[in-house]
mmCIF file of C-alpha atoms in Angstrom:
data_model
loop_
_atom_site.group_PDB
_atom_site.id
_atom_site.type_symbol
_atom_site.label_atom_id
_atom_site.label_comp_id
_atom_site.label_asym_id
_atom_site.label_seq_id
_atom_site.Cartn_x
_atom_site.Cartn_y
_atom_site.Cartn_z
ATOM 1 C CA MET A 1 184.200 53.770 -28.411
ATOM 2 C CA ARG A 2 184.528 51.454 -25.399
ATOM 3 C CA ASN A 3 186.356 48.163 -25.730
ATOM 4 C CA ARG A 4 183.888 45.622 -24.368
ATOM 5 C CA TYR A 5 186.661 43.096 -23.762
ATOM 6 C CA LEU A 6 188.258 45.483 -21.264
ATOM 7 C CA ASP A 7 184.829 46.091 -19.745
ATOM 8 C CA LEU A 8 184.475 42.327 -19.352
ATOM 9 C CA LEU A 9 187.857 42.112 -17.612
ATOM 10 C CA ARG A 10 186.833 44.841 -15.163
ATOM 11 C CA PHE A 11 183.532 43.029 -14.523
ATOM 12 C CA LEU A 12 185.342 39.757 -13.790
ATOM 13 C CA ALA A 13 187.854 41.561 -11.556
ATOM 14 C CA ILE A 14 185.111 43.144 -9.453
ATOM 15 C CA ILE A 15 183.247 39.847 -9.091
ATOM 16 C CA ARG A 16 186.473 38.112 -8.105
ATOM 17 C CA VAL A 17 187.259 40.726 -5.439
ATOM 18 C CA VAL A 18 183.855 40.348 -3.802
ATOM 19 C CA VAL A 19 183.903 36.544 -3.886
ATOM 20 C CA TYR A 20 187.441 36.492 -2.463
ATOM 21 C CA HIS A 21 186.534 38.749 0.439
ATOM 22 C CA VAL A 22 183.568 36.539 1.306
ATOM 23 C CA THR A 23 185.305 33.183 0.924
ATOM 24 C CA GLY A 24 188.960 33.986 1.607
ATOM 25 C CA LEU A 25 190.036 31.449 -1.043
ATOM 26 C CA ALA A 26 193.726 32.117 -1.704
ATOM 27 C CA SER A 27 193.569 30.275 -5.028
ATOM 28 C CA LEU A 28 191.396 33.067 -6.448
ATOM 29 C CA THR A 29 194.308 35.498 -6.182
ATOM 30 C CA LEU A 30 196.451 33.201 -8.316
ATOM 31 C CA VAL A 31 193.799 32.401 -10.901
ATOM 32 C CA PHE A 32 192.867 36.059 -11.391
ATOM 33 C CA PRO A 33 195.036 38.803 -9.801
ATOM 34 C CA ALA A 34 192.137 41.233 -9.869
ATOM 35 C CA MET A 35 193.642 44.306 -8.225
ATOM 36 C CA SER A 36 196.600 44.463 -10.606
ATOM 37 C CA VAL A 37 194.250 44.031 -13.561
ATOM 38 C CA MET A 38 192.077 46.884 -12.269
ATOM 39 C CA PHE A 39 195.121 49.148 -11.903
ATOM 40 C CA ALA A 40 196.307 48.247 -15.420
ATOM 41 C CA LEU A 41 192.900 49.085 -16.882
ATOM 42 C CA ALA A 42 192.831 52.335 -14.909
ATOM 43 C CA GLY A 43 196.319 53.214 -16.168
ATOM 44 C CA SER A 44 195.200 52.728 -19.746
ATOM 45 C CA LEU A 45 192.191 54.993 -19.186
ATOM 46 C CA MET A 46 194.381 57.598 -17.470
ATOM 47 C CA ALA A 47 196.782 57.704 -20.404
ATOM 48 C CA ALA A 48 193.830 58.181 -22.756
ATOM 49 C CA SER A 49 192.512 61.026 -20.586
ATOM 50 C CA LEU A 50 195.905 62.747 -20.519
ATOM 51 C CA ASP A 51 196.163 62.515 -24.300
ATOM 52 C CA ARG A 52 192.683 63.944 -24.653
ATOM 53 C CA CYS A 53 192.749 66.702 -22.006
ATOM 54 C CA GLY A 54 196.330 67.115 -20.825
ATOM 55 C CA VAL A 55 197.091 67.802 -17.147
ATOM 56 C CA PRO A 56 193.468 68.851 -16.405
ATOM 57 C CA ALA A 57 192.677 65.139 -16.778
ATOM 58 C CA VAL A 58 194.019 64.731 -13.232
ATOM 59 C CA GLY A 59 191.226 66.907 -11.869
ATOM 60 C CA ARG A 60 188.660 65.107 -14.011
ATOM 61 C CA ARG A 61 189.774 61.713 -12.677
ATOM 62 C CA LEU A 62 189.669 62.909 -9.077
ATOM 63 C CA ARG A 63 186.211 64.351 -9.669
ATOM 64 C CA ARG A 64 185.024 60.927 -10.776
ATOM 65 C CA LEU A 65 186.814 59.145 -7.938
ATOM 66 C CA LEU A 66 185.987 61.096 -4.790
ATOM 67 C CA PRO A 67 182.175 61.608 -4.667
ATOM 68 C CA SER A 68 181.495 57.895 -4.132
ATOM 69 C CA LEU A 69 183.969 57.943 -1.239
ATOM 70 C CA TRP A 70 182.243 60.983 0.254
ATOM 71 C CA VAL A 71 178.925 59.126 0.271
ATOM 72 C CA VAL A 72 180.533 56.262 2.192
ATOM 73 C CA ALA A 73 182.177 58.730 4.593
ATOM 74 C CA ALA A 74 178.873 60.525 5.186
ATOM 75 C CA VAL A 75 177.394 57.251 6.448
ATOM 76 C CA PHE A 76 180.298 55.605 8.262
ATOM 77 C CA VAL A 77 182.323 58.457 9.761
ATOM 78 C CA PRO A 78 179.471 59.656 12.033
ATOM 79 C CA ALA A 79 178.800 56.012 12.984
ATOM 80 C CA MET A 80 182.470 55.523 13.902
ATOM 81 C CA LEU A 81 182.556 58.779 15.876
ATOM 82 C CA LEU A 82 179.570 57.530 17.887
ATOM 83 C CA THR A 83 181.278 54.190 18.568
ATOM 84 C CA GLY A 84 184.716 55.172 19.765
ATOM 85 C CA LEU A 85 186.563 57.018 17.014
ATOM 86 C CA VAL A 86 188.225 60.117 18.465
ATOM 87 C CA PHE A 87 187.578 63.254 16.458
ATOM 88 C CA THR A 88 190.839 64.791 15.250
ATOM 89 C CA PRO A 89 191.807 66.966 12.275
ATOM 90 C CA TRP A 90 192.919 63.759 10.516
ATOM 91 C CA VAL A 91 189.240 62.942 9.937
ATOM 92 C CA VAL A 92 189.419 65.271 6.912
ATOM 93 C CA LEU A 93 191.424 62.527 5.186
ATOM 94 C CA TRP A 94 188.048 60.927 4.443
ATOM 95 C CA LEU A 95 187.620 63.757 1.944
ATOM 96 C CA PHE A 96 191.012 63.291 0.264
ATOM 97 C CA PRO A 97 192.773 60.086 1.411
ATOM 98 C CA ILE A 98 196.416 60.694 0.572
ATOM 99 C CA THR A 99 197.060 58.301 3.468
ATOM 100 C CA ASP A 100 194.795 55.939 5.378
ATOM 101 C CA PRO A 101 192.070 57.955 7.116
ATOM 102 C CA PRO A 102 191.378 57.222 10.795
ATOM 103 C CA ALA A 103 188.900 54.504 11.736
ATOM 104 C CA ASN A 104 187.825 52.564 14.809
ATOM 105 C CA TYR A 105 188.093 48.775 15.023
ATOM 106 C CA TRP A 106 184.987 47.751 13.108
ATOM 107 C CA GLY A 107 185.376 50.637 10.669
ATOM 108 C CA GLY A 108 188.949 49.610 9.934
ATOM 109 C CA LEU A 109 187.664 46.189 8.884
ATOM 110 C CA ALA A 110 184.541 47.307 7.039
ATOM 111 C CA LEU A 111 186.327 50.093 5.145
ATOM 112 C CA SER A 112 189.637 48.331 4.589
ATOM 113 C CA PRO A 113 189.323 48.560 0.759
ATOM 114 C CA ILE A 114 189.989 52.291 1.094
ATOM 115 C CA TRP A 115 193.637 51.533 0.294
ATOM 116 C CA TYR A 116 192.639 51.097 -3.357
ATOM 117 C CA LEU A 117 191.372 54.679 -3.551
ATOM 118 C CA ARG A 118 194.461 55.910 -1.718
ATOM 119 C CA ASP A 119 196.756 54.234 -4.256
ATOM 120 C CA TYR A 120 194.544 55.255 -7.173
ATOM 121 C CA LEU A 121 194.714 58.873 -6.026
ATOM 122 C CA TRP A 122 198.528 58.844 -5.837
ATOM 123 C CA PHE A 123 198.837 57.072 -9.200
ATOM 124 C CA VAL A 124 196.587 59.683 -10.837
ATOM 125 C CA LEU A 125 198.651 62.520 -9.349
ATOM 126 C CA ALA A 126 201.877 60.895 -10.582
ATOM 127 C CA SER A 127 200.574 60.072 -14.052
ATOM 128 C CA PRO A 128 201.422 63.268 -16.008
ATOM 129 C CA VAL A 129 205.121 62.962 -15.123
ATOM 130 C CA ALA A 130 205.089 59.158 -15.321
ATOM 131 C CA LEU A 131 203.544 59.155 -18.808
ATOM 132 C CA TRP A 132 206.077 61.743 -19.995
ATOM 133 C CA LEU A 133 208.930 59.577 -18.699
ATOM 134 C CA PHE A 134 207.391 56.357 -19.997
ATOM 135 C CA ARG A 135 207.149 57.655 -23.549
ATOM 136 C CA ARG A 136 210.796 58.687 -23.528
ATOM 137 C CA ALA A 137 212.227 55.610 -21.792
ATOM 138 C CA PRO A 138 209.573 52.854 -21.614
ATOM 139 C CA LEU A 139 211.636 49.968 -20.219
ATOM 140 C CA PRO A 140 213.608 51.916 -17.579
ATOM 141 C CA THR A 141 210.434 53.638 -16.369
ATOM 142 C CA LEU A 142 208.563 50.329 -16.242
ATOM 143 C CA ALA A 143 211.406 48.718 -14.313
ATOM 144 C CA VAL A 144 211.429 51.358 -11.535
ATOM 145 C CA PRO A 145 208.409 50.082 -9.528
ATOM 146 C CA TYR A 146 209.669 46.490 -9.613
ATOM 147 C CA LEU A 147 213.190 47.539 -8.580
ATOM 148 C CA LEU A 148 211.656 49.585 -5.757
ATOM 149 C CA LEU A 149 209.707 46.551 -4.571
ATOM 150 C CA ILE A 150 212.798 44.326 -4.768
ATOM 151 C CA ALA A 151 214.762 46.861 -2.717
ATOM 152 C CA ILE A 152 212.022 46.906 -0.064
ATOM 153 C CA GLU A 153 211.680 43.109 0.012
ATOM 154 C CA ALA A 154 215.453 42.631 0.235
ATOM 155 C CA GLY A 155 215.734 45.103 3.103
ATOM 156 C CA LEU A 156 217.885 47.518 1.100
ATOM 157 C CA LEU A 157 215.202 50.171 1.556
ATOM 158 C CA THR A 158 213.459 50.271 4.899
ATOM 159 C CA THR A 159 210.105 52.022 4.884
ATOM 160 C CA THR A 160 206.841 51.881 6.759
ATOM 161 C CA SER A 161 205.007 53.873 4.100
ATOM 162 C CA ALA A 162 202.147 51.824 2.651
ATOM 163 C CA VAL A 163 201.982 54.287 -0.251
ATOM 164 C CA LEU A 164 205.633 53.684 -1.207
ATOM 165 C CA GLN A 165 205.238 49.910 -0.867
ATOM 166 C CA HIS A 166 202.177 49.940 -3.102
ATOM 167 C CA PHE A 167 203.958 52.077 -5.666
ATOM 168 C CA GLY A 168 206.347 49.155 -5.958
ATOM 169 C CA LEU A 169 203.565 46.591 -5.943
ATOM 170 C CA TYR A 170 200.916 48.109 -8.240
ATOM 171 C CA PHE A 171 202.368 51.049 -10.172
ATOM 172 C CA GLY A 172 204.038 48.606 -12.553
ATOM 173 C CA ALA A 173 200.562 47.372 -13.504
ATOM 174 C CA TRP A 174 199.483 51.009 -13.991
ATOM 175 C CA LEU A 175 202.454 51.552 -16.341
ATOM 176 C CA LEU A 176 201.542 48.398 -18.258
ATOM 177 C CA GLY A 177 198.194 50.127 -18.759
ATOM 178 C CA PHE A 178 200.131 53.001 -20.355
ATOM 179 C CA ALA A 179 201.838 50.459 -22.627
ATOM 180 C CA HIS A 180 198.455 49.026 -23.606
ATOM 181 C CA HIS A 181 197.037 52.454 -24.433
ATOM 182 C CA ASP A 182 200.078 53.353 -26.549
ATOM 183 C CA GLY A 183 199.809 50.064 -28.450
ATOM 184 C CA LEU A 184 203.209 48.844 -27.297
ATOM 185 C CA LEU A 185 201.862 45.548 -25.973
ATOM 186 C CA ARG A 186 199.814 44.929 -29.099
ATOM 187 C CA ARG A 187 202.822 45.541 -31.325
ATOM 188 C CA LEU A 188 205.027 43.284 -29.228
ATOM 189 C CA ALA A 189 205.831 40.175 -31.249
ATOM 190 C CA GLY A 190 204.702 36.855 -29.850
ATOM 191 C CA ARG A 191 208.299 35.616 -29.782
ATOM 192 C CA VAL A 192 209.009 38.410 -27.267
ATOM 193 C CA LEU A 193 205.744 38.625 -25.332
ATOM 194 C CA VAL A 194 205.325 34.910 -24.641
ATOM 195 C CA PRO A 195 208.878 34.330 -23.285
ATOM 196 C CA ALA A 196 208.613 37.534 -21.224
ATOM 197 C CA ALA A 197 205.304 36.383 -19.720
ATOM 198 C CA LEU A 198 206.693 32.915 -19.026
ATOM 199 C CA LEU A 199 209.819 34.368 -17.410
ATOM 200 C CA LEU A 200 207.801 36.683 -15.165
ATOM 201 C CA ALA A 201 205.318 33.938 -14.275
ATOM 202 C CA GLY A 202 208.147 31.514 -13.489
ATOM 203 C CA ALA A 203 209.954 34.030 -11.309
ATOM 204 C CA GLY A 204 206.719 34.963 -9.573
ATOM 205 C CA ALA A 205 205.717 31.340 -8.998
ATOM 206 C CA GLY A 206 209.163 30.499 -7.648
ATOM 207 C CA TRP A 207 209.004 33.382 -5.175
ATOM 208 C CA ILE A 208 205.443 32.495 -4.149
ATOM 209 C CA LEU A 209 206.296 28.836 -3.515
ATOM 210 C CA THR A 210 209.381 29.693 -1.472
ATOM 211 C CA HIS A 211 207.883 32.639 0.447
ATOM 212 C CA PRO A 212 204.369 31.623 1.545
ATOM 213 C CA GLY A 213 202.549 34.115 3.734
ATOM 214 C CA PRO A 214 200.405 33.596 6.835
ATOM 215 C CA ARG A 215 197.527 32.495 4.594
ATOM 216 C CA GLY A 216 199.636 30.215 2.449
ATOM 217 C CA TYR A 217 199.911 31.112 -1.205
ATOM 218 C CA ASP A 218 197.646 34.155 -1.041
ATOM 219 C CA LEU A 219 199.168 36.800 -3.327
ATOM 220 C CA ASN A 220 198.063 39.575 -0.984
ATOM 221 C CA ASP A 221 200.664 38.369 1.528
ATOM 222 C CA ILE A 222 203.508 37.963 -1.013
ATOM 223 C CA PRO A 223 204.142 41.380 -2.639
ATOM 224 C CA LEU A 224 207.041 40.501 -4.962
ATOM 225 C CA GLY A 225 205.420 37.270 -6.117
ATOM 226 C CA ASN A 226 202.184 39.193 -6.607
ATOM 227 C CA ALA A 227 203.830 41.866 -8.755
ATOM 228 C CA LEU A 228 205.679 39.400 -10.995
ATOM 229 C CA TRP A 229 202.786 36.960 -11.401
ATOM 230 C CA SER A 230 200.376 39.836 -12.091
ATOM 231 C CA ALA A 231 202.691 41.354 -14.708
ATOM 232 C CA ALA A 232 202.742 38.048 -16.594
ATOM 233 C CA PHE A 233 198.950 37.829 -16.355
ATOM 234 C CA ILE A 234 198.516 41.385 -17.671
ATOM 235 C CA LEU A 235 200.872 40.764 -20.598
ATOM 236 C CA VAL A 236 198.684 37.859 -21.693
ATOM 237 C CA VAL A 237 195.111 39.013 -21.014
ATOM 238 C CA ILE A 238 195.583 42.716 -21.801
ATOM 239 C CA GLY A 239 198.607 42.564 -24.078
ATOM 240 C CA ARG A 240 196.611 40.483 -26.526
ATOM 241 C CA ALA A 241 193.287 42.225 -25.924
ATOM 242 C CA PRO A 242 191.136 42.349 -29.062
ATOM 243 C CA ALA A 243 190.290 45.782 -30.438
ATOM 244 C CA THR A 244 186.597 44.928 -30.273
ATOM 245 C CA ALA A 245 184.542 42.225 -28.594
ATOM 246 C CA ALA A 246 181.053 42.301 -30.048
ATOM 247 C CA TRP A 247 180.432 38.800 -28.668
ATOM 248 C CA VAL A 248 180.167 40.275 -25.156
ATOM 249 C CA ASP A 249 176.897 41.933 -26.179
ATOM 250 C CA ARG A 250 175.335 38.925 -27.884
ATOM 251 C CA ASN A 251 173.734 37.835 -24.634
ATOM 252 C CA ARG A 252 171.611 40.715 -23.339
ATOM 253 C CA ILE A 253 171.863 39.637 -19.683
ATOM 254 C CA VAL A 254 175.661 39.354 -19.767
ATOM 255 C CA SER A 255 175.922 42.651 -21.642
ATOM 256 C CA ARG A 256 173.753 44.436 -19.068
ATOM 257 C CA LEU A 257 175.666 42.983 -16.117
ATOM 258 C CA VAL A 258 178.997 44.026 -17.636
ATOM 259 C CA THR A 259 177.678 47.548 -18.193
ATOM 260 C CA ILE A 260 176.278 47.834 -14.659
ATOM 261 C CA ALA A 261 179.513 46.610 -13.074
ATOM 262 C CA ASN A 262 181.580 49.105 -15.066
ATOM 263 C CA ARG A 263 179.275 52.058 -14.386
ATOM 264 C CA ARG A 264 179.033 51.171 -10.671
ATOM 265 C CA ALA A 265 182.527 49.784 -10.034
ATOM 266 C CA LEU A 266 183.394 52.188 -7.217
ATOM 267 C CA THR A 267 180.064 51.747 -5.470
ATOM 268 C CA ILE A 268 180.351 47.962 -5.548
ATOM 269 C CA TYR A 269 183.960 48.049 -4.394
ATOM 270 C CA LEU A 270 183.437 50.472 -1.518
ATOM 271 C CA TRP A 271 180.225 48.960 -0.158
ATOM 272 C CA HIS A 272 180.771 45.212 -0.420
ATOM 273 C CA MET A 273 183.200 44.882 2.490
ATOM 274 C CA PRO A 274 180.866 46.378 5.147
ATOM 275 C CA PHE A 275 178.335 43.697 4.245
ATOM 276 C CA VAL A 276 181.000 40.983 4.360
ATOM 277 C CA VAL A 277 181.928 42.113 7.877
ATOM 278 C CA ALA A 278 178.293 42.445 8.966
ATOM 279 C CA LEU A 279 177.374 38.947 7.757
ATOM 280 C CA THR A 280 180.411 37.209 9.254
ATOM 281 C CA PRO A 281 178.795 36.715 12.714
ATOM 282 C CA LEU A 282 176.030 34.737 11.012
ATOM 283 C CA VAL A 283 178.523 31.915 10.486
ATOM 284 C CA GLY A 284 178.536 31.119 14.183
ATOM 285 C CA LEU A 285 174.884 31.923 14.807
ATOM 286 C CA VAL A 286 173.515 29.430 12.288
ATOM 287 C CA GLY A 287 176.165 26.782 12.894
ATOM 288 C CA TRP A 288 178.135 27.103 9.653
ATOM 289 C CA SER A 289 181.853 26.519 9.608
ATOM 290 C CA THR A 290 184.108 29.055 7.914
ATOM 291 C CA ARG A 291 184.567 26.587 5.055
ATOM 292 C CA ASP A 292 181.020 25.262 4.791
ATOM 293 C CA PRO A 293 180.261 25.342 1.027
ATOM 294 C CA TRP A 294 176.566 26.092 1.425
ATOM 295 C CA GLY A 295 177.236 28.747 4.020
ATOM 296 C CA LEU A 296 179.811 30.447 1.804
ATOM 297 C CA ALA A 297 177.491 30.310 -1.204
ATOM 298 C CA ILE A 298 174.644 31.871 0.774
ATOM 299 C CA ARG A 299 176.922 34.608 2.096
ATOM 300 C CA VAL A 300 178.163 35.391 -1.435
ATOM 301 C CA VAL A 301 174.565 35.685 -2.676
ATOM 302 C CA LEU A 302 173.529 37.835 0.301
ATOM 303 C CA VAL A 303 176.483 40.193 -0.153
ATOM 304 C CA PHE A 304 175.680 40.675 -3.831
ATOM 305 C CA LEU A 305 172.001 41.263 -3.036
ATOM 306 C CA LEU A 306 172.830 43.868 -0.395
ATOM 307 C CA VAL A 307 175.358 45.545 -2.681
ATOM 308 C CA GLY A 308 172.687 45.596 -5.370
ATOM 309 C CA VAL A 309 170.306 47.434 -3.029
ATOM 310 C CA VAL A 310 172.927 50.042 -2.094
ATOM 311 C CA THR A 311 173.863 50.430 -5.747
ATOM 312 C CA LEU A 312 170.256 51.279 -6.545
ATOM 313 C CA LEU A 313 170.206 53.837 -3.724
ATOM 314 C CA VAL A 314 173.512 55.665 -4.232
ATOM 315 C CA GLY A 315 175.102 54.308 -7.411
ATOM 316 C CA TRP A 316 173.755 57.254 -9.395
ATOM 317 C CA VAL A 317 176.432 59.379 -7.672
ATOM 318 C CA GLU A 318 178.909 57.862 -10.123
ATOM 319 C CA ASP A 319 176.779 59.170 -12.992
ATOM 320 C CA VAL A 320 176.751 62.662 -11.507
ATOM 321 C CA ALA A 321 180.529 62.521 -10.952
ATOM 322 C CA ALA A 322 181.033 61.497 -14.575
ATOM 323 C CA ARG A 323 178.545 64.137 -15.765
ATOM 324 C CA ARG A 324 176.210 61.534 -17.170
ATOM 325 C CA ARG A 325 172.446 61.496 -16.866
ATOM 326 C CA PRO A 326 171.738 59.762 -13.519
ATOM 327 C CA GLU A 327 170.214 56.287 -13.832
ATOM 328 C CA LEU A 328 169.025 53.832 -11.202
ATOM 329 C CA VAL A 329 170.085 50.888 -13.362
ATOM 330 C CA PRO A 330 172.526 51.824 -16.124
ATOM 331 C CA GLY A 331 172.708 50.238 -19.510
ATOM 332 C CA ARG A 332 169.165 50.607 -20.761
ATOM 333 C CA ARG A 333 168.942 50.711 -24.502
ATOM 334 C CA PRO A 334 167.516 53.970 -25.793
ATOM 335 C CA ALA A 335 164.002 53.662 -27.111
ATOM 336 C CA ARG A 336 163.814 53.477 -30.861
ATOM 337 C CA PRO A 337 162.265 56.600 -32.343
ATOM 338 C CA VAL A 338 158.824 56.035 -33.806
ATOM 339 C CA PRO A 339 158.971 56.794 -37.512
ATOM 340 C CA ALA A 340 156.802 59.696 -38.543
ATOM 341 C CA THR A 341 153.704 58.769 -40.517
ATOM 342 C CA PRO A 342 154.032 60.223 -44.015
ATOM 343 C CA VAL A 343 151.386 62.782 -44.920
ATOM 344 C CA VAL A 344 149.722 61.887 -48.178
ATOM 345 C CA PRO A 345 148.265 64.968 -49.898
ATOM 346 C CA ALA A 346 144.581 64.757 -50.757
ATOM 347 C CA PRO A 347 143.778 64.360 -54.463
ATOM 348 C CA ARG A 348 142.892 67.590 -56.171
ATOM 349 C CA THR A 349 139.944 67.931 -58.467
ATOM 350 C CA ALA A 350 140.041 69.537 -61.873
ATOM 351 C CA GLY A 351 137.813 72.353 -60.675
ATOM 352 C CA ALA A 352 140.049 73.110 -57.734
ATOM 353 C CA ASP A 353 143.084 73.107 -60.042
ATOM 354 C CA ALA A 354 141.435 75.587 -62.283
ATOM 355 C CA ALA A 355 140.433 77.820 -59.368
ATOM 356 C CA GLY A 356 143.934 77.669 -58.027
ATOM 357 C CA THR A 357 145.336 78.604 -61.400
ATOM 358 C CA ARG A 358 143.012 81.645 -61.621
ATOM 359 C CA ALA A 359 144.025 82.717 -58.096
ATOM 360 C CA ARG A 360 147.719 82.669 -58.970
#
C-alpha cells in the first residue's frame, strides 16, 4: 500500500522544480532541495523492488523510465536535426542515455533536465550491488558518495565525468532511500537523528555561505553544500515519515493532484523545461523584467497549463510502461457497484403446493 506522505513529498518536489526553473529563485533550493528528495524516494522504491523481484527489478525500473524519454526524443530529436544538430551514431544515446545525448543549442537548454534520467539510470544499474553492500556495512557504504564528492571538491580527484560527480552529489540521497526502506531511519533514536541532522545542516550551511556560486546561494552551484544540506533535510522529512498519512486524502482536490503528479512525474519533469525556454522571450516582448512578480506568476501558470495539456496527450505512456490501464487523468475513484435487487419469490397458493407435492 502506498505511503501518501511520500507521495505528497514527491508532489511538492515536482512543483518546486517547475517553479524554480521558471523563476530562478535560489532560495527555493535551500527551502526544499527537491532533486535530492526525489532521488531518496526513488532509492526507497528501488530497494523495495529489489526485495520483491531481485535483480530483474533493474529491467522493470528501466522499462518504466525509458518510454517517456522516447516520446520526448521522437518529438525533439528530428526538430534538432532539422535545426543544426549533426547526425552521428551518438544520437542513439537518446534511447539509453548513459551519458548526455547530443543536442543543438536550443535543444540543450530545453532538454537540460535529461541529466536526471542519466543519473537515475546509473543509480538503478548500481543498486543491486549497492544494496548488498549497504546491508552489510551501512555507514561505510553511505559515506562513500560523500567522500567521493569531498575528494572531487578538494581537487584530490580530478574528473570531468558528470556521472561520477553526480554519484558523489546524489547517490548519498539514493542510499538514504535504502535506509528509509529498511527502517533504519525510523529506528534511529531522536538523540542520534537530531544531532546528526543539525551537524550535517551546519556543515552544509557553512560551506554554502563560504563558497557561493555564480548565482549566489543556489545549491545547484555548490555541490558539497548541496549534498550535506540535502542529507540533513532527508533525515528530517523522510527519516521521520509517518507510516500512513490519511489526512492527505481528506481534501479530494489535493488528493487528486498528488495522485496525478505521482503517476505523471516523468512527463511533467521532461516536458516543463521546453515550455520554460519557449516562454522566456515573452519577457522582453511584453515589457516584463526578469524579476517582475506578475510576469513570473503568469509564466508559472502558463507553464503548468501547457504541461497539463501535454500530460493529457502523452502522459498515458507512463501507464503503459508501468503496465497499468491507460488513463487520460489518473486517480479516478472506481464506480461503486450497484447492489443487486433481491428477488422476492412469489407467494404460493395452497392449490399449487398440493399440485407440486403430487408432481414430486
